[in-house]
Amino acid sequence: MNEVSTRMPGDLTGRNTSPGLTKRKTLGESTITKRLSHRPSIATSASSGEGLPSHLPTSNLFPRLRHFRRHTPDLRGAKRALTLSLIFEYLPVTGIEMETTSRPATPRLSNLKTTLIVTSVSGVTLLGSFLSGALTIALPSVADDLGISAANLQWPVSMYSLVNGVFLLVAGGLADTLGRKTLFLVGTAAFAIISLGVSFAKTSFSFIVLMSLLGLGPAILSPAGAGILGATFPPGSRIRTIAFAALGAGQPIGFITGLVSGGILSSKWRSLYWLLCGLSTGLGVTAVYSLPPDVHLTRSKIFSQLQEFDWVGSLLSSVGATSLIFALSDAESAPDGWSTPYIPALLPTAATFLVSFLWWEEKREQSKKHVLMPLSIWRAKGLGTMIAMIFCAWAGFIEAFNSLQYLSTLMYQQVQRISPLRTAIYFLPMAGSGFLLNVIAGKLTGQVSTLKLICAGLALSMGAALAFCLMNPAANYGFGMLWVMLLSVGPDLFFSAANLHIQNSVGEDKQALAGSLFMIATRYATALGLA
C-alpha cells in the first residue's frame, strides 16, 4: 500500500510523535476519507493510496496545519481548512472539475501591470475630453482654414457627439460578446487612424465626415474600458475603486490639457490630431501588453457569435438614438428652433424605434437568444434608480457647466480683454480641482452613499454659479473667477462613484454593457441639457 495513505501527516513531516500528540495535532487519513466521501472514486483513492499525485507536497503538511491553526478558532476548523487545501490540490491532477457559481479566481497582478491597465483604460477617457477641450479653442482657426461658415461651425462637434452616443450600446454588447480587450484595441486603432485622417482634411465636408467617424473611437473604448476594469478587479477591492476614480479623473485633466494645447497650437490645428494619433497609438501598445487576454475564440466561434448577435436590436436602438440625440442637439441651432418642422417630427420617430427596440429585446430574451440589452438587467439592485439619478443630475450640471464655460470665456476675452492663451491658462485650476475631487471620491466611495456624493457635487456646481453671479467683473482673478473654476467641476465628486455603483450592480459578463448604459445616460443628459 502506498506509504502516503498509511502514515499520519505527522509521519510525513519527519516529526512522528506519540499517539496522543498525533491525535491532537494531525489530520488522519480517516478524516480525509470522510471529507471526500461525497466523491467515491476520490475517497477510495485516498484510502488505498491509488491515484495520489506523486508531486503531493507532503513535506509541508505540519507547517500548513500550524498556519491554519493560528487563523482558525479551533482545531476542527484548522483540520477542515487543511483538508480542503489538499482536496483542491488533488482534484486538478485527477481531471475532476468542480462546479461553482462564485467569481472565478483572477491571477494576481503585479503593481506595474496594474498601473499599466489603469493608465491605458483611463487614458481613453482623456483622449475624448482632450479633443473637446482643444476644439473649444481651436475650432475658429479650423473654420478659417477650411472655410466653414458660422452657420455650420457646430456640425463637426455635433456629429462627433452624435456618432459617439449612438454606438455606445452596440459597442458594449460587442465587447461582452467578442472580448473587451479585442474591442478596446479596435477602438484605439480606429481613433489613431481616423485622427490621422482628420489632420489631412482639405475641405469642410471632409472634415465634418471624418469628425463623425472619429466618434466611433470613444464609443467603442468607453464601454470596453469600463468592462475591463470591472472584470479585472474584484468587487469591493481598493484597487477597483482607485481604477474607476482614475477613469473619472481623465475627463477634467484631458479637457484642460486640450484647452491649453488648443490655445498653443490653434494656428497649427492639424498638429492636435497628430498628437491624438500618437497618444492613441501609445495607449494601444500599452494595452496589448497589460490588459488581461480575452477568452480564446476560434475563427468559427467568432463567426458563430457574430451570426447570433442581436443585429436587429442594434439597428432599432441606433436609429432611435440617432433621431433623439439629433433632435435634442440641433433644436437650439435649427433655423426656427423647436418650431423647425424636422425637430418635432424626429421625436415621435425616436419614440417609435426605441419602443420597438424594447419589444424586440423582450421577445429575444424570452426565446433565450442573444440580447443586446436584456431587460432583466434593470432588475439588478439599484441599477435603474442610479441611472435615473445620474441622468437628472448630469442634465442639470451640463446646462450649468456649459453656460459657465461660455460666460467665463466671454468674461476673460470680451470684458477683461486677455489673450486666448492666457484664457486657457486661467482654466487650468479646473484640472487640479477635478483631479482632487476624484481622489476624494475614491477615498469616500464605500464609506459615504453615492446619493450624498451626488448632492455634494451638485452643491459645488451651484456654488460656482452663485459666485459668478455675485462677483465683480473687475475683481482680481484670485478673488473672483478662480473660485468659479474650482467649484464648477463639482460633479467629478460623484462621476466615478456612480459608475462604480452601476458596475457593481451587474455580473461580470455584463460589465461592458453596464459601462455603456452609464455613458448613454450621461450622453442623453448632455443632449437634453444643451437643448
XYZ file of N, CA and C in Angstrom, residues 230-370:
423
model
N -14.029 46.550 -14.592
C -14.992 45.837 -13.769
C -14.715 44.345 -13.689
N -14.197 43.751 -14.775
C -13.938 42.312 -14.793
C -12.563 41.953 -14.239
N -11.622 42.882 -14.275
C -10.256 42.590 -13.841
C -10.098 42.693 -12.336
N -10.694 43.714 -11.735
C -10.524 43.952 -10.307
C -11.785 43.523 -9.561
N -11.655 42.698 -8.530
C -12.830 42.131 -7.853
C -13.649 43.190 -7.125
N -14.959 43.003 -7.039
C -15.823 43.962 -6.329
C -15.388 44.124 -4.877
N -15.445 45.365 -4.418
C -15.087 45.653 -3.034
C -13.617 45.896 -2.801
N -12.763 45.603 -3.799
C -11.327 45.803 -3.603
C -10.972 47.279 -3.727
N -9.903 47.651 -3.046
C -9.471 49.046 -3.065
C -9.001 49.462 -4.451
N -8.309 48.573 -5.140
C -7.775 48.924 -6.456
C -8.908 49.156 -7.443
N -10.043 48.476 -7.273
C -11.187 48.699 -8.164
C -11.706 50.131 -8.005
N -11.797 50.582 -6.763
C -12.243 51.954 -6.504
C -11.264 52.963 -7.083
N -9.970 52.713 -6.895
C -8.946 53.619 -7.423
C -8.995 53.655 -8.949
N -9.209 52.494 -9.560
C -9.245 52.423 -11.028
C -10.386 53.261 -11.590
N -11.565 53.177 -10.993
C -12.693 53.955 -11.501
C -12.537 55.438 -11.159
N -11.853 55.751 -10.050
C -11.553 57.155 -9.759
C -10.605 57.729 -10.809
N -9.609 56.933 -11.227
C -8.701 57.374 -12.291
C -9.434 57.545 -13.606
N -10.407 56.653 -13.869
C -11.204 56.769 -15.086
C -11.978 58.085 -15.112
N -12.527 58.475 -13.963
C -13.229 59.753 -13.891
C -12.291 60.940 -13.956
N -11.094 60.805 -13.372
C -10.142 61.920 -13.364
C -9.631 62.245 -14.763
N -9.722 61.281 -15.686
C -9.263 61.544 -17.048
C -10.057 62.634 -17.742
N -11.320 62.823 -17.359
C -12.148 63.824 -18.028
C -11.675 65.254 -17.776
N -11.578 65.718 -16.517
C -11.131 67.107 -16.328
C -9.698 67.338 -16.762
N -8.832 66.347 -16.518
C -7.431 66.507 -16.917
C -7.318 66.602 -18.430
N -8.041 65.731 -19.138
C -7.994 65.770 -20.590
C -8.571 67.050 -21.152
N -9.685 67.525 -20.565
C -10.328 68.729 -21.077
C -9.423 69.955 -20.919
N -8.845 70.098 -19.750
C -7.988 71.269 -19.521
C -6.703 71.163 -20.323
N -6.135 69.963 -20.418
C -4.947 69.782 -21.255
C -5.264 70.125 -22.704
N -6.460 69.747 -23.156
C -6.881 70.104 -24.510
C -7.048 71.597 -24.686
N -7.606 72.273 -23.676
C -7.743 73.729 -23.753
C -6.389 74.408 -23.930
N -5.420 74.000 -23.105
C -4.085 74.612 -23.177
C -3.428 74.289 -24.516
N -3.515 73.019 -24.931
C -2.918 72.636 -26.218
C -3.593 73.364 -27.374
N -4.927 73.510 -27.280
C -5.634 74.246 -28.320
C -5.221 75.700 -28.372
N -4.967 76.313 -27.215
C -4.505 77.694 -27.187
C -3.118 77.848 -27.779
N -2.242 76.864 -27.513
C -0.871 76.944 -28.012
C -0.800 76.612 -29.506
N -1.579 75.613 -29.921
C -1.485 75.098 -31.296
C -2.674 75.486 -32.166
N -3.435 76.503 -31.764
C -4.637 76.859 -32.530
C -4.314 77.237 -33.978
N -3.176 77.892 -34.182
C -2.813 78.274 -35.551
C -2.271 77.090 -36.350
N -1.911 76.009 -35.648
C -1.430 74.783 -36.294
C -2.312 73.630 -35.824
N -3.600 73.729 -36.106
C -4.574 72.800 -35.533
C -4.370 71.361 -35.971
N -3.754 71.143 -37.117
C -3.537 69.767 -37.577
C -2.624 68.991 -36.637
N -1.710 69.717 -35.985
C -0.801 69.038 -35.052
C -1.552 68.489 -33.832
N -2.729 69.039 -33.516
C -3.535 68.489 -32.422
C -3.970 67.064 -32.737
N -4.313 66.804 -33.981
C -4.742 65.461 -34.375
C -3.550 64.517 -34.500
N -2.385 65.048 -34.863
C -1.189 64.201 -34.824
C -0.890 63.777 -33.382
N -1.068 64.712 -32.476
C -0.847 64.406 -31.061
C -1.841 63.343 -30.581
N -3.101 63.478 -30.979
C -4.105 62.476 -30.610
C -3.771 61.105 -31.195
N -3.283 61.093 -32.431
C -2.892 59.836 -33.075
C -1.764 59.162 -32.293
N -0.772 59.945 -31.904
C 0.350 59.390 -31.138
C -0.077 58.876 -29.775
N -0.927 59.633 -29.071
C -1.403 59.203 -27.754
C -2.213 57.916 -27.851
N -3.087 57.853 -28.843
C -3.908 56.657 -29.012
C -3.053 55.434 -29.349
N -2.058 55.631 -30.196
C -1.153 54.530 -30.532
C -0.399 54.051 -29.297
N 0.092 54.999 -28.492
C 0.806 54.632 -27.273
C -0.068 53.865 -26.301
N -1.313 54.304 -26.138
C -2.233 53.591 -25.246
C -2.555 52.198 -25.780
N -2.661 52.086 -27.105
C -2.921 50.781 -27.697
C -1.780 49.804 -27.472
N -0.541 50.281 -27.631
C 0.629 49.425 -27.397
C 0.677 48.996 -25.931
N 0.402 49.938 -25.025
C 0.364 49.608 -23.598
C -0.716 48.574 -23.307
N -1.868 48.722 -23.959
C -2.976 47.795 -23.739
C -2.632 46.390 -24.222
N -1.918 46.275 -25.338
C -1.547 44.959 -25.853
C -0.757 44.183 -24.808
N 0.138 44.870 -24.122
C 0.978 44.202 -23.124
C 0.250 43.975 -21.806
N -0.518 44.963 -21.359
C -1.002 44.946 -19.977
C -2.380 44.338 -19.787
N -3.300 44.522 -20.735
C -4.670 44.085 -20.495
C -4.770 42.563 -20.455
N -5.599 42.032 -19.559
C -5.765 40.576 -19.496
C -6.361 40.050 -20.786
N -5.922 38.873 -21.239
C -6.408 38.352 -22.527
C -7.879 37.952 -22.459
N -8.533 38.006 -23.590
C -9.905 37.531 -23.686
C -9.914 36.009 -23.745
N -11.079 35.442 -23.496
C -11.238 34.000 -23.682
C -10.965 33.673 -25.144
N -10.160 32.662 -25.358
C -9.758 32.338 -26.733
C -10.964 31.974 -27.582
N -11.082 32.626 -28.710
C -12.164 32.346 -29.648
C -11.568 31.922 -30.989
N -12.001 30.781 -31.480
C -11.577 30.357 -32.803
C -12.321 31.160 -33.859
N -11.848 31.067 -35.076
C -12.483 31.814 -36.154
C -13.940 31.381 -36.341
N -14.190 30.083 -36.257
C -15.567 29.599 -36.398
C -16.437 30.089 -35.246
N -15.860 30.152 -34.051
C -16.622 30.640 -32.900
C -16.952 32.117 -33.054
N -16.011 32.898 -33.583
C -16.268 34.323 -33.801
C -17.397 34.513 -34.799
N -17.355 33.752 -35.911
C -18.430 33.850 -36.905
C -19.768 33.449 -36.301
N -19.739 32.420 -35.462
C -20.969 31.975 -34.817
C -21.526 33.048 -33.893
N -20.631 33.702 -33.130
C -21.058 34.770 -32.222
C -21.635 35.948 -32.994
N -21.001 36.277 -34.116
C -21.495 37.394 -34.916
C -22.845 37.081 -35.557
N -23.046 35.822 -35.954
C -24.329 35.441 -36.532
C -25.447 35.494 -35.500
N -25.127 35.136 -34.255
C -26.130 35.132 -33.198
C -26.340 36.510 -32.585
N -25.479 37.461 -32.914
C -25.566 38.787 -32.307
C -26.887 39.461 -32.685
N -27.373 40.291 -31.810
C -28.676 40.944 -31.986
C -28.536 42.153 -32.921
N -28.436 41.887 -34.218
C -28.243 42.973 -35.183
C -29.519 43.791 -35.385
N -30.664 43.148 -35.301
C -31.921 43.893 -35.440
C -32.080 44.865 -34.278
N -31.804 44.392 -33.071
C -31.850 45.291 -31.919
C -30.858 46.424 -32.042
N -29.678 46.138 -32.593
C -28.676 47.187 -32.801
C -29.197 48.256 -33.764
N -29.863 47.816 -34.845
C -30.403 48.762 -35.817
C -31.500 49.622 -35.195
N -32.420 48.984 -34.481
C -33.534 49.726 -33.873
C -33.025 50.740 -32.858
N -32.091 50.323 -32.005
C -31.573 51.241 -30.991
C -30.767 52.372 -31.621
N -30.022 52.083 -32.673
C -29.190 53.106 -33.318
C -30.051 54.169 -34.000
N -31.079 53.725 -34.737
C -31.958 54.696 -35.407
C -32.711 55.526 -34.373
N -33.227 54.878 -33.327
C -33.937 55.622 -32.290
C -33.032 56.611 -31.574
N -31.815 56.188 -31.240
C -30.880 57.082 -30.550
C -30.457 58.234 -31.454
N -30.221 57.936 -32.738
C -29.837 58.996 -33.670
C -30.927 60.065 -33.767
N -32.168 59.635 -33.904
C -33.273 60.591 -34.018
C -33.412 61.430 -32.757
N -33.305 60.788 -31.590
C -33.489 61.511 -30.336
C -32.353 62.488 -30.070
N -31.109 62.017 -30.181
C -29.964 62.883 -29.879
C -29.879 64.029 -30.880
N -30.129 63.735 -32.160
C -30.058 64.797 -33.159
C -31.132 65.856 -32.902
N -32.353 65.425 -32.577
C -33.429 66.385 -32.314
C -33.094 67.271 -31.124
N -32.580 66.679 -30.051
C -32.258 67.459 -28.860
C -31.057 68.369 -29.088
N -30.057 67.857 -29.800
C -28.829 68.643 -30.004
C -29.025 69.778 -30.998
N -29.831 69.537 -32.037
C -29.961 70.515 -33.116
C -31.103 71.499 -32.896
N -31.930 71.272 -31.872
C -33.091 72.148 -31.659
C -32.671 73.589 -31.419
N -31.553 73.776 -30.716
C -31.128 75.127 -30.378
C -30.604 75.888 -31.587
N -29.922 75.164 -32.510
C -29.295 75.843 -33.648
C -30.135 75.752 -34.930
N -31.266 75.053 -34.883
C -32.130 74.956 -36.065
C -32.661 76.339 -36.442
N -32.997 76.566 -37.712
C -33.440 77.900 -38.164
C -34.562 78.492 -37.312
N -35.565 77.706 -36.979
C -36.679 78.194 -36.173
C -36.750 77.513 -34.810
N -35.614 76.981 -34.356
C -35.589 76.332 -33.057
C -36.486 75.106 -33.034
N -37.241 74.950 -31.950
C -38.129 73.802 -31.818
C -39.276 73.837 -32.825
N -39.522 74.984 -33.417
C -40.597 75.087 -34.407
C -40.175 74.628 -35.793
N -38.892 74.363 -35.994
C -38.427 73.847 -37.280
C -39.089 72.493 -37.536
N -39.690 72.286 -38.691
C -40.530 71.090 -38.908
C -39.864 69.760 -38.579
N -38.577 69.600 -38.936
C -37.984 68.281 -38.751
C -37.683 67.965 -37.283
N -37.616 68.976 -36.412
C -37.319 68.716 -34.995
C -38.474 67.965 -34.318
N -39.727 68.476 -34.341
C -40.813 67.707 -33.719
C -41.113 66.399 -34.448
N -40.765 66.301 -35.733
C -41.006 65.056 -36.468
C -40.052 63.949 -36.012
N -38.846 64.340 -35.596
C -37.872 63.347 -35.169
C -38.220 62.719 -33.824
N -38.908 63.445 -32.958
C -39.198 62.933 -31.615
C -40.120 61.713 -31.639
N -41.273 61.748 -32.347
C -42.079 60.519 -32.409
C -41.382 59.391 -33.164
N -40.532 59.735 -34.131
C -39.751 58.707 -34.823
C -38.829 57.986 -33.846
N -38.164 58.784 -33.003
C -37.283 58.199 -31.991
C -38.069 57.325 -31.025
N -39.225 57.812 -30.580
C -40.044 57.035 -29.647
C -40.479 55.712 -30.266
N -40.856 55.720 -31.536
C -41.308 54.501 -32.209
C -40.204 53.455 -32.271
N -39.020 53.878 -32.671
C -37.912 52.934 -32.792
C -37.451 52.431 -31.434
N -37.428 53.297 -30.435
C -36.973 52.873 -29.114
C -37.971 51.920 -28.453
N -39.251 52.178 -28.596
C -40.260 51.248 -28.071
C -40.181 49.909 -28.811
N -39.999 49.965 -30.122
C -39.834 48.729 -30.896
C -38.597 47.967 -30.441
N -37.553 48.687 -30.120
C -36.330 48.050 -29.613
C -36.602 47.304 -28.303
N -37.321 47.918 -27.386
C -37.630 47.261 -26.113
C -38.490 46.012 -26.328
N -39.472 46.119 -27.231
C -40.316 44.960 -27.540
C -39.488 43.828 -28.127
N -38.596 44.160 -29.034
C -37.749 43.158 -29.686
C -36.817 42.483 -28.672
N -36.248 43.271 -27.760
C -35.337 42.707 -26.758
C -36.077 41.740 -25.836
N -37.288 42.111 -25.433
C -38.070 41.222 -24.562
C -38.396 39.920 -25.284
N -38.752 40.002 -26.559
C -39.083 38.817 -27.343
C -37.873 37.895 -27.465
N -36.697 38.442 -27.750
C -35.496 37.627 -27.897
C -35.068 37.024 -26.561
N -35.214 37.786 -25.502
C -34.821 37.268 -24.192
C -35.708 36.092 -23.785
N -36.987 36.170 -24.079
C -37.891 35.069 -23.773
C -37.581 33.839 -24.614
N -37.031 34.071 -25.809
C -36.666 32.960 -26.696
C -35.262 32.431 -26.411
N -34.596 32.952 -25.372
C -33.252 32.522 -24.977
C -32.221 32.772 -26.071
N -32.415 33.841 -26.832
C -31.445 34.223 -27.856
C -30.566 35.363 -27.344
N -29.499 35.641 -28.104
C -28.619 36.744 -27.703
C -29.392 38.057 -27.701
